[in-house]
Amino acid sequence: MSFLIRVQVPDRPGALGSVASALGEIEADILSVDVVERSSEAAIDDLIVELPSGRLPDVLITAAESVEGVRVDAVRPYAGILDTHRELELVEEIAAEPARGLQLFAEGVPRIIRSGWAMIFGNRAGGAEHLAASTSAPEDEYLRLPWMPLPRATVLDGDESWVPDTWRELGTELAATPIGKPDLVLLAGRPGGPMFRTSEVARLAHLAGIVSVVLDG
């Protein structure tokens, strides 16, 4: 089974290699590594790893944190598609089928930012009109979204009153971005985390901007 493990790794030579070695000792096979964020002190990395059948994901935390200075932010099952040109391929798909553009965007976002799901809403009086959703999205088609219209991409507070109880119970992290205009918004959720980083929200906003141009064209 594959898992996404988000780790904070100190910025020192060989630190990530030490994490890889520690994971190898528990027979975890690293399938991919993405740098989510980097500072002068540490890097936030997403590792997709495969565990042998019967091994519990807790062993990933123990192994990674056995390396001095490493902290695991989250571990969750991962069933996404691994590729190195996710954004470009998604934009090309939308350009080829603009009539299905919003649905394709909703389906593609979880693969790119590794969220659990994505939904797209239009703004209307009294609530938000559900326009598209990924196959893994909750079936909450009509929501009151008090933050719409949305002027810019942002992380949302998952404990606010508008958030459905089931989302709160799952500890769902939320981020949203306008798609070219404030009254057309994509909402992404990560049940159980990890939290959305500033760099991830910026990446989502940039992609939404490109998609909006493709759809308007």
JSON list of C-alpha atoms in Angstrom, two decimals:
[
{"chain": "A", "resi": 1, "resn": "MET", "atom": "CA", "xyz": [0.00, 0.00, 0.00]},
{"chain": "A", "resi": 2, "resn": "SER", "atom": "CA", "xyz": [1.21, 3.51, -0.81]},
{"chain": "A", "resi": 3, "resn": "PHE", "atom": "CA", "xyz": [1.33, 6.40, 1.65]},
{"chain": "A", "resi": 4, "resn": "LEU", "atom": "CA", "xyz": [2.11, 10.09, 1.48]},
{"chain": "A", "resi": 5, "resn": "ILE", "atom": "CA", "xyz": [4.39, 11.13, 4.30]},
{"chain": "A", "resi": 6, "resn": "ARG", "atom": "CA", "xyz": [5.15, 14.82, 4.78]},
{"chain": "A", "resi": 7, "resn": "VAL", "atom": "CA", "xyz": [8.39, 15.47, 6.63]},
{"chain": "A", "resi": 8, "resn": "GLN", "atom": "CA", "xyz": [10.26, 18.52, 7.86]},
{"chain": "A", "resi": 9, "resn": "VAL", "atom": "CA", "xyz": [13.93, 17.87, 7.18]},
{"chain": "A", "resi": 10, "resn": "PRO", "atom": "CA", "xyz": [16.74, 20.08, 8.56]},
{"chain": "A", "resi": 11, "resn": "ASP", "atom": "CA", "xyz": [18.77, 21.89, 5.92]},
{"chain": "A", "resi": 12, "resn": "ARG", "atom": "CA", "xyz": [22.00, 19.97, 6.24]},
{"chain": "A", "resi": 13, "resn": "PRO", "atom": "CA", "xyz": [23.84, 17.74, 3.77]},
{"chain": "A", "resi": 14, "resn": "GLY", "atom": "CA", "xyz": [22.64, 14.15, 3.75]},
{"chain": "A", "resi": 15, "resn": "ALA", "atom": "CA", "xyz": [19.55, 14.71, 5.90]},
{"chain": "A", "resi": 16, "resn": "LEU", "atom": "CA", "xyz": [17.07, 13.51, 3.30]},
{"chain": "A", "resi": 17, "resn": "GLY", "atom": "CA", "xyz": [19.37, 10.61, 2.43]},
{"chain": "A", "resi": 18, "resn": "SER", "atom": "CA", "xyz": [19.34, 9.59, 6.08]},
{"chain": "A", "resi": 19, "resn": "VAL", "atom": "CA", "xyz": [15.55, 9.60, 6.04]},
{"chain": "A", "resi": 20, "resn": "ALA", "atom": "CA", "xyz": [15.58, 7.44, 2.91]},
{"chain": "A", "resi": 21, "resn": "SER", "atom": "CA", "xyz": [17.95, 5.00, 4.59]},
{"chain": "A", "resi": 22, "resn": "ALA", "atom": "CA", "xyz": [15.80, 4.83, 7.72]},
{"chain": "A", "resi": 23, "resn": "LEU", "atom": "CA", "xyz": [12.73, 4.10, 5.62]},
{"chain": "A", "resi": 24, "resn": "GLY", "atom": "CA", "xyz": [14.65, 1.47, 3.68]},
{"chain": "A", "resi": 25, "resn": "GLU", "atom": "CA", "xyz": [15.44, -0.35, 6.92]},
{"chain": "A", "resi": 26, "resn": "ILE", "atom": "CA", "xyz": [11.71, -0.96, 7.43]},
{"chain": "A", "resi": 27, "resn": "GLU", "atom": "CA", "xyz": [11.37, -2.12, 3.79]},
{"chain": "A", "resi": 28, "resn": "ALA", "atom": "CA", "xyz": [9.56, 1.05, 2.67]},
{"chain": "A", "resi": 29, "resn": "ASP", "atom": "CA", "xyz": [10.09, 1.74, -1.02]},
{"chain": "A", "resi": 30, "resn": "ILE", "atom": "CA", "xyz": [10.25, 5.47, -1.90]},
{"chain": "A", "resi": 31, "resn": "LEU", "atom": "CA", "xyz": [8.34, 6.11, -5.14]},
{"chain": "A", "resi": 32, "resn": "SER", "atom": "CA", "xyz": [8.73, 9.88, -5.40]},
{"chain": "A", "resi": 33, "resn": "VAL", "atom": "CA", "xyz": [9.93, 12.97, -3.54]},
{"chain": "A", "resi": 34, "resn": "ASP", "atom": "CA", "xyz": [8.53, 16.48, -3.98]},
{"chain": "A", "resi": 35, "resn": "VAL", "atom": "CA", "xyz": [9.91, 19.60, -2.30]},
{"chain": "A", "resi": 36, "resn": "VAL", "atom": "CA", "xyz": [6.87, 21.50, -1.00]},
{"chain": "A", "resi": 37, "resn": "GLU", "atom": "CA", "xyz": [8.67, 24.38, 0.71]},
{"chain": "A", "resi": 38, "resn": "ARG", "atom": "CA", "xyz": [12.24, 25.31, 1.56]},
{"chain": "A", "resi": 39, "resn": "SER", "atom": "CA", "xyz": [13.81, 27.82, 3.96]},
{"chain": "A", "resi": 40, "resn": "SER", "atom": "CA", "xyz": [17.31, 28.44, 5.26]},
{"chain": "A", "resi": 41, "resn": "GLU", "atom": "CA", "xyz": [16.61, 26.10, 8.19]},
{"chain": "A", "resi": 42, "resn": "ALA", "atom": "CA", "xyz": [14.50, 23.25, 6.84]},
{"chain": "A", "resi": 43, "resn": "ALA", "atom": "CA", "xyz": [12.70, 21.75, 3.86]},
{"chain": "A", "resi": 44, "resn": "ILE", "atom": "CA", "xyz": [9.15, 20.40, 3.74]},
{"chain": "A", "resi": 45, "resn": "ASP", "atom": "CA", "xyz": [9.13, 17.29, 1.57]},
{"chain": "A", "resi": 46, "resn": "ASP", "atom": "CA", "xyz": [6.34, 14.99, 0.41]},
{"chain": "A", "resi": 47, "resn": "LEU", "atom": "CA", "xyz": [7.44, 11.38, 0.03]},
{"chain": "A", "resi": 48, "resn": "ILE", "atom": "CA", "xyz": [5.28, 8.76, -1.62]},
{"chain": "A", "resi": 49, "resn": "VAL", "atom": "CA", "xyz": [6.30, 5.42, -0.16]},
{"chain": "A", "resi": 50, "resn": "GLU", "atom": "CA", "xyz": [5.11, 1.86, -0.52]},
{"chain": "A", "resi": 51, "resn": "LEU", "atom": "CA", "xyz": [4.94, -0.45, 2.48]},
{"chain": "A", "resi": 52, "resn": "PRO", "atom": "CA", "xyz": [4.89, -4.24, 2.36]},
{"chain": "A", "resi": 53, "resn": "SER", "atom": "CA", "xyz": [1.51, -5.82, 3.02]},
{"chain": "A", "resi": 54, "resn": "GLY", "atom": "CA", "xyz": [0.70, -6.01, 6.71]},
{"chain": "A", "resi": 55, "resn": "ARG", "atom": "CA", "xyz": [2.97, -3.17, 7.85]},
{"chain": "A", "resi": 56, "resn": "LEU", "atom": "CA", "xyz": [1.24, -0.37, 9.74]},
{"chain": "A", "resi": 57, "resn": "PRO", "atom": "CA", "xyz": [1.88, 3.25, 8.65]},
{"chain": "A", "resi": 58, "resn": "ASP", "atom": "CA", "xyz": [3.01, 4.13, 12.19]},
{"chain": "A", "resi": 59, "resn": "VAL", "atom": "CA", "xyz": [6.37, 2.54, 11.37]},
{"chain": "A", "resi": 60, "resn": "LEU", "atom": "CA", "xyz": [6.95, 5.32, 8.81]},
{"chain": "A", "resi": 61, "resn": "ILE", "atom": "CA", "xyz": [6.74, 7.96, 11.54]},
{"chain": "A", "resi": 62, "resn": "THR", "atom": "CA", "xyz": [9.06, 6.04, 13.86]},
{"chain": "A", "resi": 63, "resn": "ALA", "atom": "CA", "xyz": [11.62, 5.45, 11.12]},
{"chain": "A", "resi": 64, "resn": "ALA", "atom": "CA", "xyz": [11.65, 9.00, 9.75]},
{"chain": "A", "resi": 65, "resn": "GLU", "atom": "CA", "xyz": [11.82, 10.64, 13.18]},
{"chain": "A", "resi": 66, "resn": "SER", "atom": "CA", "xyz": [14.73, 8.41, 14.17]},
{"chain": "A", "resi": 67, "resn": "VAL", "atom": "CA", "xyz": [16.83, 10.84, 12.10]},
{"chain": "A", "resi": 68, "resn": "GLU", "atom": "CA", "xyz": [17.91, 13.79, 14.24]},
{"chain": "A", "resi": 69, "resn": "GLY", "atom": "CA", "xyz": [15.91, 16.96, 13.58]},
{"chain": "A", "resi": 70, "resn": "VAL", "atom": "CA", "xyz": [13.29, 15.31, 11.36]},
{"chain": "A", "resi": 71, "resn": "ARG", "atom": "CA", "xyz": [9.60, 15.77, 12.14]},
{"chain": "A", "resi": 72, "resn": "VAL", "atom": "CA", "xyz": [6.69, 14.05, 10.45]},
{"chain": "A", "resi": 73, "resn": "ASP", "atom": "CA", "xyz": [3.74, 16.38, 9.79]},
{"chain": "A", "resi": 74, "resn": "ALA", "atom": "CA", "xyz": [1.32, 13.75, 8.48]},
{"chain": "A", "resi": 75, "resn": "VAL", "atom": "CA", "xyz": [0.95, 10.27, 7.01]},
{"chain": "A", "resi": 76, "resn": "ARG", "atom": "CA", "xyz": [-2.05, 9.24, 4.92]},
{"chain": "A", "resi": 77, "resn": "PRO", "atom": "CA", "xyz": [-2.91, 6.64, 2.28]},
{"chain": "A", "resi": 78, "resn": "TYR", "atom": "CA", "xyz": [-2.12, 7.72, -1.25]},
{"chain": "A", "resi": 79, "resn": "ALA", "atom": "CA", "xyz": [-3.74, 6.43, -4.41]},
{"chain": "A", "resi": 80, "resn": "GLY", "atom": "CA", "xyz": [-2.81, 9.23, -6.80]},
{"chain": "A", "resi": 81, "resn": "ILE", "atom": "CA", "xyz": [-1.03, 9.06, -10.13]},
{"chain": "A", "resi": 82, "resn": "LEU", "atom": "CA", "xyz": [2.69, 9.70, -10.06]},
{"chain": "A", "resi": 83, "resn": "ASP", "atom": "CA", "xyz": [4.06, 11.88, -12.86]},
{"chain": "A", "resi": 84, "resn": "THR", "atom": "CA", "xyz": [6.43, 14.80, -13.28]},
{"chain": "A", "resi": 85, "resn": "HIS", "atom": "CA", "xyz": [4.40, 17.12, -15.53]},
{"chain": "A", "resi": 86, "resn": "ARG", "atom": "CA", "xyz": [1.02, 17.15, -13.81]},
{"chain": "A", "resi": 87, "resn": "GLU", "atom": "CA", "xyz": [0.15, 20.83, -14.38]},
{"chain": "A", "resi": 88, "resn": "LEU", "atom": "CA", "xyz": [1.06, 20.84, -18.07]},
{"chain": "A", "resi": 89, "resn": "GLU", "atom": "CA", "xyz": [-0.86, 17.65, -18.77]},
{"chain": "A", "resi": 90, "resn": "LEU", "atom": "CA", "xyz": [-3.96, 18.96, -16.97]},
{"chain": "A", "resi": 91, "resn": "VAL", "atom": "CA", "xyz": [-3.93, 22.25, -18.89]},
{"chain": "A", "resi": 92, "resn": "GLU", "atom": "CA", "xyz": [-3.59, 20.33, -22.15]},
{"chain": "A", "resi": 93, "resn": "GLU", "atom": "CA", "xyz": [-6.56, 18.11, -21.22]},
{"chain": "A", "resi": 94, "resn": "ILE", "atom": "CA", "xyz": [-8.71, 21.17, -20.44]},
{"chain": "A", "resi": 95, "resn": "ALA", "atom": "CA", "xyz": [-7.67, 22.93, -23.66]},
{"chain": "A", "resi": 96, "resn": "ALA", "atom": "CA", "xyz": [-8.70, 19.84, -25.64]},
{"chain": "A", "resi": 97, "resn": "GLU", "atom": "CA", "xyz": [-12.13, 19.64, -23.96]},
{"chain": "A", "resi": 98, "resn": "PRO", "atom": "CA", "xyz": [-13.07, 23.13, -22.71]},
{"chain": "A", "resi": 99, "resn": "ALA", "atom": "CA", "xyz": [-16.75, 22.15, -22.38]},
{"chain": "A", "resi": 100, "resn": "ARG", "atom": "CA", "xyz": [-15.66, 19.77, -19.60]},
{"chain": "A", "resi": 101, "resn": "GLY", "atom": "CA", "xyz": [-13.02, 22.15, -18.29]},
{"chain": "A", "resi": 102, "resn": "LEU", "atom": "CA", "xyz": [-14.34, 22.66, -14.77]},
{"chain": "A", "resi": 103, "resn": "GLN", "atom": "CA", "xyz": [-14.89, 18.93, -14.23]},
{"chain": "A", "resi": 104, "resn": "LEU", "atom": "CA", "xyz": [-11.41, 18.12, -15.55]},
{"chain": "A", "resi": 105, "resn": "PHE", "atom": "CA", "xyz": [-9.92, 20.79, -13.28]},
{"chain": "A", "resi": 106, "resn": "ALA", "atom": "CA", "xyz": [-11.73, 19.40, -10.22]},
{"chain": "A", "resi": 107, "resn": "GLU", "atom": "CA", "xyz": [-10.53, 15.89, -11.06]},
{"chain": "A", "resi": 108, "resn": "GLY", "atom": "CA", "xyz": [-6.95, 17.02, -11.69]},
{"chain": "A", "resi": 109, "resn": "VAL", "atom": "CA", "xyz": [-6.30, 19.20, -8.65]},
{"chain": "A", "resi": 110, "resn": "PRO", "atom": "CA", "xyz": [-6.07, 16.35, -6.09]},
{"chain": "A", "resi": 111, "resn": "ARG", "atom": "CA", "xyz": [-3.31, 14.73, -8.19]},
{"chain": "A", "resi": 112, "resn": "ILE", "atom": "CA", "xyz": [-1.34, 17.97, -8.37]},
{"chain": "A", "resi": 113, "resn": "ILE", "atom": "CA", "xyz": [-1.52, 19.32, -4.82]},
{"chain": "A", "resi": 114, "resn": "ARG", "atom": "CA", "xyz": [-2.20, 15.90, -3.27]},
{"chain": "A", "resi": 115, "resn": "SER", "atom": "CA", "xyz": [-5.46, 16.84, -1.65]},
{"chain": "A", "resi": 116, "resn": "GLY", "atom": "CA", "xyz": [-8.17, 14.33, -0.83]},
{"chain": "A", "resi": 117, "resn": "TRP", "atom": "CA", "xyz": [-10.76, 16.02, -3.02]},
{"chain": "A", "resi": 118, "resn": "ALA", "atom": "CA", "xyz": [-11.74, 19.19, -4.88]},
{"chain": "A", "resi": 119, "resn": "MET", "atom": "CA", "xyz": [-15.05, 20.92, -5.63]},
{"chain": "A", "resi": 120, "resn": "ILE", "atom": "CA", "xyz": [-15.93, 23.95, -7.76]},
{"chain": "A", "resi": 121, "resn": "PHE", "atom": "CA", "xyz": [-18.66, 26.41, -6.84]},
{"chain": "A", "resi": 122, "resn": "GLY", "atom": "CA", "xyz": [-20.30, 29.44, -8.38]},
{"chain": "A", "resi": 123, "resn": "ASN", "atom": "CA", "xyz": [-21.64, 32.24, -6.18]},
{"chain": "A", "resi": 124, "resn": "ARG", "atom": "CA", "xyz": [-25.37, 32.87, -5.94]},
{"chain": "A", "resi": 125, "resn": "ALA", "atom": "CA", "xyz": [-27.73, 34.45, -3.43]},
{"chain": "A", "resi": 126, "resn": "GLY", "atom": "CA", "xyz": [-28.19, 32.35, -0.30]},
{"chain": "A", "resi": 127, "resn": "GLY", "atom": "CA", "xyz": [-25.47, 29.80, -1.01]},
{"chain": "A", "resi": 128, "resn": "ALA", "atom": "CA", "xyz": [-23.01, 28.36, -3.47]},
{"chain": "A", "resi": 129, "resn": "GLU", "atom": "CA", "xyz": [-23.95, 26.55, -6.65]},
{"chain": "A", "resi": 130, "resn": "HIS", "atom": "CA", "xyz": [-22.15, 23.24, -7.06]},
{"chain": "A", "resi": 131, "resn": "LEU", "atom": "CA", "xyz": [-20.60, 23.06, -10.53]},
{"chain": "A", "resi": 132, "resn": "ALA", "atom": "CA", "xyz": [-18.05, 20.22, -10.49]},
{"chain": "A", "resi": 133, "resn": "ALA", "atom": "CA", "xyz": [-16.29, 17.82, -8.14]},
{"chain": "A", "resi": 134, "resn": "SER", "atom": "CA", "xyz": [-13.64, 15.13, -8.09]},
{"chain": "A", "resi": 135, "resn": "THR", "atom": "CA", "xyz": [-14.83, 11.55, -7.71]},
{"chain": "A", "resi": 136, "resn": "SER", "atom": "CA", "xyz": [-13.56, 11.51, -4.12]},
{"chain": "A", "resi": 137, "resn": "ALA", "atom": "CA", "xyz": [-15.38, 14.69, -3.04]},
{"chain": "A", "resi": 138, "resn": "PRO", "atom": "CA", "xyz": [-18.04, 14.72, -0.28]},
{"chain": "A", "resi": 139, "resn": "GLU", "atom": "CA", "xyz": [-21.65, 14.79, -1.44]},
{"chain": "A", "resi": 140, "resn": "ASP", "atom": "CA", "xyz": [-22.34, 18.23, 0.00]},
{"chain": "A", "resi": 141, "resn": "GLU", "atom": "CA", "xyz": [-23.63, 19.79, -3.19]},
{"chain": "A", "resi": 142, "resn": "TYR", "atom": "CA", "xyz": [-25.19, 22.90, -1.62]},
{"chain": "A", "resi": 143, "resn": "LEU", "atom": "CA", "xyz": [-23.20, 24.80, 0.98]},
{"chain": "A", "resi": 144, "resn": "ARG", "atom": "CA", "xyz": [-23.32, 28.23, 2.48]},
{"chain": "A", "resi": 145, "resn": "LEU", "atom": "CA", "xyz": [-19.87, 29.66, 1.82]},
{"chain": "A", "resi": 146, "resn": "PRO", "atom": "CA", "xyz": [-19.72, 33.02, 3.62]},
{"chain": "A", "resi": 147, "resn": "TRP", "atom": "CA", "xyz": [-16.26, 33.76, 2.20]},
{"chain": "A", "resi": 148, "resn": "MET", "atom": "CA", "xyz": [-17.57, 33.88, -1.37]},
{"chain": "A", "resi": 149, "resn": "PRO", "atom": "CA", "xyz": [-16.92, 35.82, -3.55]},
{"chain": "A", "resi": 150, "resn": "LEU", "atom": "CA", "xyz": [-13.23, 35.07, -2.94]},
{"chain": "A", "resi": 151, "resn": "PRO", "atom": "CA", "xyz": [-10.71, 37.72, -4.04]},
{"chain": "A", "resi": 152, "resn": "ARG", "atom": "CA", "xyz": [-7.55, 35.62, -3.68]},
{"chain": "A", "resi": 153, "resn": "ALA", "atom": "CA", "xyz": [-6.32, 32.11, -2.91]},
{"chain": "A", "resi": 154, "resn": "THR", "atom": "CA", "xyz": [-6.22, 31.33, 0.79]},
{"chain": "A", "resi": 155, "resn": "VAL", "atom": "CA", "xyz": [-6.17, 28.68, 3.50]},
{"chain": "A", "resi": 156, "resn": "LEU", "atom": "CA", "xyz": [-9.56, 28.36, 5.22]},
{"chain": "A", "resi": 157, "resn": "ASP", "atom": "CA", "xyz": [-10.28, 27.59, 8.86]},
{"chain": "A", "resi": 158, "resn": "GLY", "atom": "CA", "xyz": [-11.72, 24.07, 9.00]},
{"chain": "A", "resi": 159, "resn": "ASP", "atom": "CA", "xyz": [-13.39, 24.77, 12.36]},
{"chain": "A", "resi": 160, "resn": "GLU", "atom": "CA", "xyz": [-15.64, 27.61, 11.19]},
{"chain": "A", "resi": 161, "resn": "SER", "atom": "CA", "xyz": [-19.41, 27.25, 11.46]},
{"chain": "A", "resi": 162, "resn": "TRP", "atom": "CA", "xyz": [-20.03, 26.82, 7.71]},
{"chain": "A", "resi": 163, "resn": "VAL", "atom": "CA", "xyz": [-17.87, 23.67, 7.59]},
{"chain": "A", "resi": 164, "resn": "PRO", "atom": "CA", "xyz": [-19.98, 20.46, 7.63]},
{"chain": "A", "resi": 165, "resn": "ASP", "atom": "CA", "xyz": [-19.66, 18.37, 10.80]},
{"chain": "A", "resi": 166, "resn": "THR", "atom": "CA", "xyz": [-18.26, 15.38, 8.93]},
{"chain": "A", "resi": 167, "resn": "TRP", "atom": "CA", "xyz": [-15.42, 17.52, 7.55]},
{"chain": "A", "resi": 168, "resn": "ARG", "atom": "CA", "xyz": [-14.57, 18.79, 11.02]},
{"chain": "A", "resi": 169, "resn": "GLU", "atom": "CA", "xyz": [-14.68, 15.27, 12.48]},
{"chain": "A", "resi": 170, "resn": "LEU", "atom": "CA", "xyz": [-12.13, 14.15, 9.88]},
{"chain": "A", "resi": 171, "resn": "GLY", "atom": "CA", "xyz": [-9.83, 17.09, 10.63]},
{"chain": "A", "resi": 172, "resn": "THR", "atom": "CA", "xyz": [-10.09, 18.33, 7.05]},
{"chain": "A", "resi": 173, "resn": "GLU", "atom": "CA", "xyz": [-7.61, 21.01, 6.01]},
{"chain": "A", "resi": 174, "resn": "LEU", "atom": "CA", "xyz": [-9.08, 23.42, 3.46]},
{"chain": "A", "resi": 175, "resn": "ALA", "atom": "CA", "xyz": [-7.78, 25.78, 0.78]},
{"chain": "A", "resi": 176, "resn": "ALA", "atom": "CA", "xyz": [-9.60, 27.73, -1.92]},
{"chain": "A", "resi": 177, "resn": "THR", "atom": "CA", "xyz": [-8.76, 29.78, -4.99]},
{"chain": "A", "resi": 178, "resn": "PRO", "atom": "CA", "xyz": [-10.77, 31.88, -7.43]},
{"chain": "A", "resi": 179, "resn": "ILE", "atom": "CA", "xyz": [-10.72, 30.62, -11.01]},
{"chain": "A", "resi": 180, "resn": "GLY", "atom": "CA", "xyz": [-10.18, 33.87, -12.85]},
{"chain": "A", "resi": 181, "resn": "LYS", "atom": "CA", "xyz": [-12.97, 35.73, -11.01]},
{"chain": "A", "resi": 182, "resn": "PRO", "atom": "CA", "xyz": [-14.06, 35.94, -7.35]},
{"chain": "A", "resi": 183, "resn": "ASP", "atom": "CA", "xyz": [-17.44, 34.25, -7.87]},
{"chain": "A", "resi": 184, "resn": "LEU", "atom": "CA", "xyz": [-16.03, 31.05, -9.39]},
{"chain": "A", "resi": 185, "resn": "VAL", "atom": "CA", "xyz": [-14.03, 29.13, -6.79]},
{"chain": "A", "resi": 186, "resn": "LEU", "atom": "CA", "xyz": [-12.27, 25.81, -6.36]},
{"chain": "A", "resi": 187, "resn": "LEU", "atom": "CA", "xyz": [-12.29, 24.37, -2.83]},
{"chain": "A", "resi": 188, "resn": "ALA", "atom": "CA", "xyz": [-9.76, 21.64, -1.96]},
{"chain": "A", "resi": 189, "resn": "GLY", "atom": "CA", "xyz": [-9.80, 19.45, 1.13]},
{"chain": "A", "resi": 190, "resn": "ARG", "atom": "CA", "xyz": [-7.32, 17.16, 2.87]},
{"chain": "A", "resi": 191, "resn": "PRO", "atom": "CA", "xyz": [-9.10, 14.95, 5.41]},
{"chain": "A", "resi": 192, "resn": "GLY", "atom": "CA", "xyz": [-6.67, 14.40, 8.27]},
{"chain": "A", "resi": 193, "resn": "GLY", "atom": "CA", "xyz": [-4.14, 16.88, 6.89]},
{"chain": "A", "resi": 194, "resn": "PRO", "atom": "CA", "xyz": [-1.42, 17.87, 6.42]},
{"chain": "A", "resi": 195, "resn": "MET", "atom": "CA", "xyz": [-2.07, 21.60, 6.46]},
{"chain": "A", "resi": 196, "resn": "PHE", "atom": "CA", "xyz": [-1.78, 23.55, 3.21]},
{"chain": "A", "resi": 197, "resn": "ARG", "atom": "CA", "xyz": [1.52, 25.42, 2.95]},
{"chain": "A", "resi": 198, "resn": "THR", "atom": "CA", "xyz": [1.82, 28.93, 1.51]},
{"chain": "A", "resi": 199, "resn": "SER", "atom": "CA", "xyz": [3.75, 27.58, -1.47]},
{"chain": "A", "resi": 200, "resn": "GLU", "atom": "CA", "xyz": [1.00, 25.03, -2.21]},
{"chain": "A", "resi": 201, "resn": "VAL", "atom": "CA", "xyz": [-1.71, 27.71, -2.15]},
{"chain": "A", "resi": 202, "resn": "ALA", "atom": "CA", "xyz": [0.41, 29.87, -4.49]},
{"chain": "A", "resi": 203, "resn": "ARG", "atom": "CA", "xyz": [0.83, 26.89, -6.84]},
{"chain": "A", "resi": 204, "resn": "LEU", "atom": "CA", "xyz": [-2.92, 26.29, -6.83]},
{"chain": "A", "resi": 205, "resn": "ALA", "atom": "CA", "xyz": [-3.64, 29.97, -7.53]},
{"chain": "A", "resi": 206, "resn": "HIS", "atom": "CA", "xyz": [-1.17, 30.03, -10.42]},
{"chain": "A", "resi": 207, "resn": "LEU", "atom": "CA", "xyz": [-2.73, 26.94, -11.97]},
{"chain": "A", "resi": 208, "resn": "ALA", "atom": "CA", "xyz": [-6.26, 28.32, -11.53]},
{"chain": "A", "resi": 209, "resn": "GLY", "atom": "CA", "xyz": [-5.18, 31.50, -13.31]},
{"chain": "A", "resi": 210, "resn": "ILE", "atom": "CA", "xyz": [-3.86, 29.52, -16.28]},
{"chain": "A", "resi": 211, "resn": "VAL", "atom": "CA", "xyz": [-6.99, 27.38, -16.42]},
{"chain": "A", "resi": 212, "resn": "SER", "atom": "CA", "xyz": [-9.23, 30.46, -16.40]},
{"chain": "A", "resi": 213, "resn": "VAL", "atom": "CA", "xyz": [-7.39, 31.87, -19.42]},
{"chain": "A", "resi": 214, "resn": "VAL", "atom": "CA", "xyz": [-7.73, 28.55, -21.26]},
{"chain": "A", "resi": 215, "resn": "LEU", "atom": "CA", "xyz": [-11.47, 28.39, -20.54]},
{"chain": "A", "resi": 216, "resn": "ASP", "atom": "CA", "xyz": [-12.08, 32.02, -21.51]},
{"chain": "A", "resi": 217, "resn": "GLY", "atom": "CA", "xyz": [-10.13, 31.51, -24.73]}
]
